[in-house]
Amino acid sequence: MGFFRDLSKQAKRISDDREFLGFIKVIESLVSKVLSLAMIAVILVSVVDLIVYLWQDLFFQQPVGFFTTTVIKIFGFFLNILIALELLDNITAYLKNHAVQVELVIITSLVAVARKIIILDLEKVDGLELIGLAIAILALSISYLIVRFTNKSSHHDHH
């Protein structure tokens, strides 16, 4: 009987809106922390992977001392790590403010699209894909300007 009484007390506590919202905040915080740790692991493994890749490519491939892969491909690896760092920044900003930082998300998206353009093989891409990337950059850039302008004007209103 005591078990059911305790269970009903717990259910009553959770049914209280403030208690429930507090419970959701705890879950959000926990998930954000787990995502942060996972992203740190991804970044560290990516950096080690990049170092091993560069080391092998420079010293164990013919000709020694020159990149056998294109520098563009190597830039792609670097940009992947930068994108992962931006995502980690997004997660930690969320942990600090408990709100998604739209400006950071747009910047991360711009870096991701820029990475796509930097590593683009123009022989394998059709015009439609280029137009799509151009539209994505334009839309993200305009969004970034709007968010920046809005944030700047709201900061001036409060001071």
mmCIF file of N, CA, C and O in Angstrom, residues 9 28 43-44 57 66 85 94 109-110 112 114-115 124 127 148 158:
data_model
loop_
_atom_site.group_PDB
_atom_site.id
_atom_site.type_symbol
_atom_site.label_atom_id
_atom_site.label_comp_id
_atom_site.label_asym_id
_atom_site.label_seq_id
_atom_site.Cartn_x
_atom_site.Cartn_y
_atom_site.Cartn_z
ATOM 1 N N LYS A 9 1.694 10.277 -4.700
ATOM 2 C CA LYS A 9 2.286 11.566 -4.302
ATOM 3 C C LYS A 9 3.207 12.083 -5.402
ATOM 4 O O LYS A 9 3.194 13.267 -5.725
ATOM 5 N N GLU A 28 16.454 18.753 -19.908
ATOM 6 C CA GLU A 28 17.126 19.552 -20.940
ATOM 7 C C GLU A 28 18.591 19.766 -20.592
ATOM 8 O O GLU A 28 19.471 19.634 -21.440
ATOM 9 N N ILE A 43 35.239 15.955 -31.394
ATOM 10 C CA ILE A 43 36.276 16.929 -31.752
ATOM 11 C C ILE A 43 37.666 16.358 -31.494
ATOM 12 O O ILE A 43 38.549 16.431 -32.363
ATOM 13 N N LEU A 44 37.863 15.771 -30.318
ATOM 14 C CA LEU A 44 39.182 15.216 -29.986
ATOM 15 C C LEU A 44 39.575 14.087 -30.938
ATOM 16 O O LEU A 44 40.707 14.036 -31.417
ATOM 17 N N ASP A 57 50.238 11.009 -44.583
ATOM 18 C CA ASP A 57 50.249 11.537 -45.937
ATOM 19 C C ASP A 57 51.585 12.218 -46.255
ATOM 20 O O ASP A 57 52.104 12.101 -47.361
ATOM 21 N N PHE A 66 55.360 15.763 -49.452
ATOM 22 C CA PHE A 66 54.333 16.482 -50.202
ATOM 23 C C PHE A 66 52.992 15.817 -49.937
ATOM 24 O O PHE A 66 52.925 14.624 -49.665
ATOM 25 N N LEU A 85 33.328 22.488 -33.502
ATOM 26 C CA LEU A 85 33.551 23.489 -32.447
ATOM 27 C C LEU A 85 32.392 24.473 -32.369
ATOM 28 O O LEU A 85 31.965 24.865 -31.269
ATOM 29 N N TYR A 94 23.536 27.217 -25.122
ATOM 30 C CA TYR A 94 22.218 26.769 -24.676
ATOM 31 C C TYR A 94 22.242 26.455 -23.182
ATOM 32 O O TYR A 94 21.317 26.786 -22.451
ATOM 33 N N SER A 109 25.708 27.323 -39.680
ATOM 34 C CA SER A 109 25.189 26.942 -40.999
ATOM 35 C C SER A 109 26.010 27.575 -42.111
ATOM 36 O O SER A 109 26.313 26.921 -43.124
ATOM 37 N N LEU A 110 26.385 28.844 -41.932
ATOM 38 C CA LEU A 110 27.223 29.512 -42.932
ATOM 39 C C LEU A 110 28.576 28.819 -43.076
ATOM 40 O O LEU A 110 29.075 28.629 -44.190
ATOM 41 N N ALA A 112 29.171 25.686 -42.461
ATOM 42 C CA ALA A 112 28.925 24.394 -43.114
ATOM 43 C C ALA A 112 28.757 24.563 -44.624
ATOM 44 O O ALA A 112 29.307 23.782 -45.409
ATOM 45 N N ALA A 114 29.924 27.108 -46.379
ATOM 46 C CA ALA A 114 31.233 27.547 -46.883
ATOM 47 C C ALA A 114 32.154 26.337 -47.059
ATOM 48 O O ALA A 114 32.883 26.246 -48.054
ATOM 49 N N ARG A 115 32.113 25.396 -46.114
ATOM 50 C CA ARG A 115 32.911 24.172 -46.229
ATOM 51 C C ARG A 115 32.542 23.426 -47.506
ATOM 52 O O ARG A 115 33.404 22.982 -48.253
ATOM 53 N N LYS A 124 32.237 17.922 -61.019
ATOM 54 C CA LYS A 124 31.186 16.960 -60.660
ATOM 55 C C LYS A 124 29.881 17.628 -60.240
ATOM 56 O O LYS A 124 28.957 16.962 -59.803
ATOM 57 N N GLY A 127 24.859 23.010 -62.539
ATOM 58 C CA GLY A 127 24.462 24.393 -62.274
ATOM 59 C C GLY A 127 23.391 24.510 -61.213
ATOM 60 O O GLY A 127 23.386 25.456 -60.423
ATOM 61 N N ARG A 148 21.444 39.980 -36.406
ATOM 62 C CA ARG A 148 22.433 40.920 -35.848
ATOM 63 C C ARG A 148 21.807 42.279 -35.588
ATOM 64 O O ARG A 148 21.987 42.870 -34.525
ATOM 65 N N HIS A 158 17.799 48.445 -24.142
ATOM 66 C CA HIS A 158 17.888 48.094 -22.725
ATOM 67 C C HIS A 158 18.898 48.939 -21.966
ATOM 68 O O HIS A 158 18.930 48.931 -20.754
#
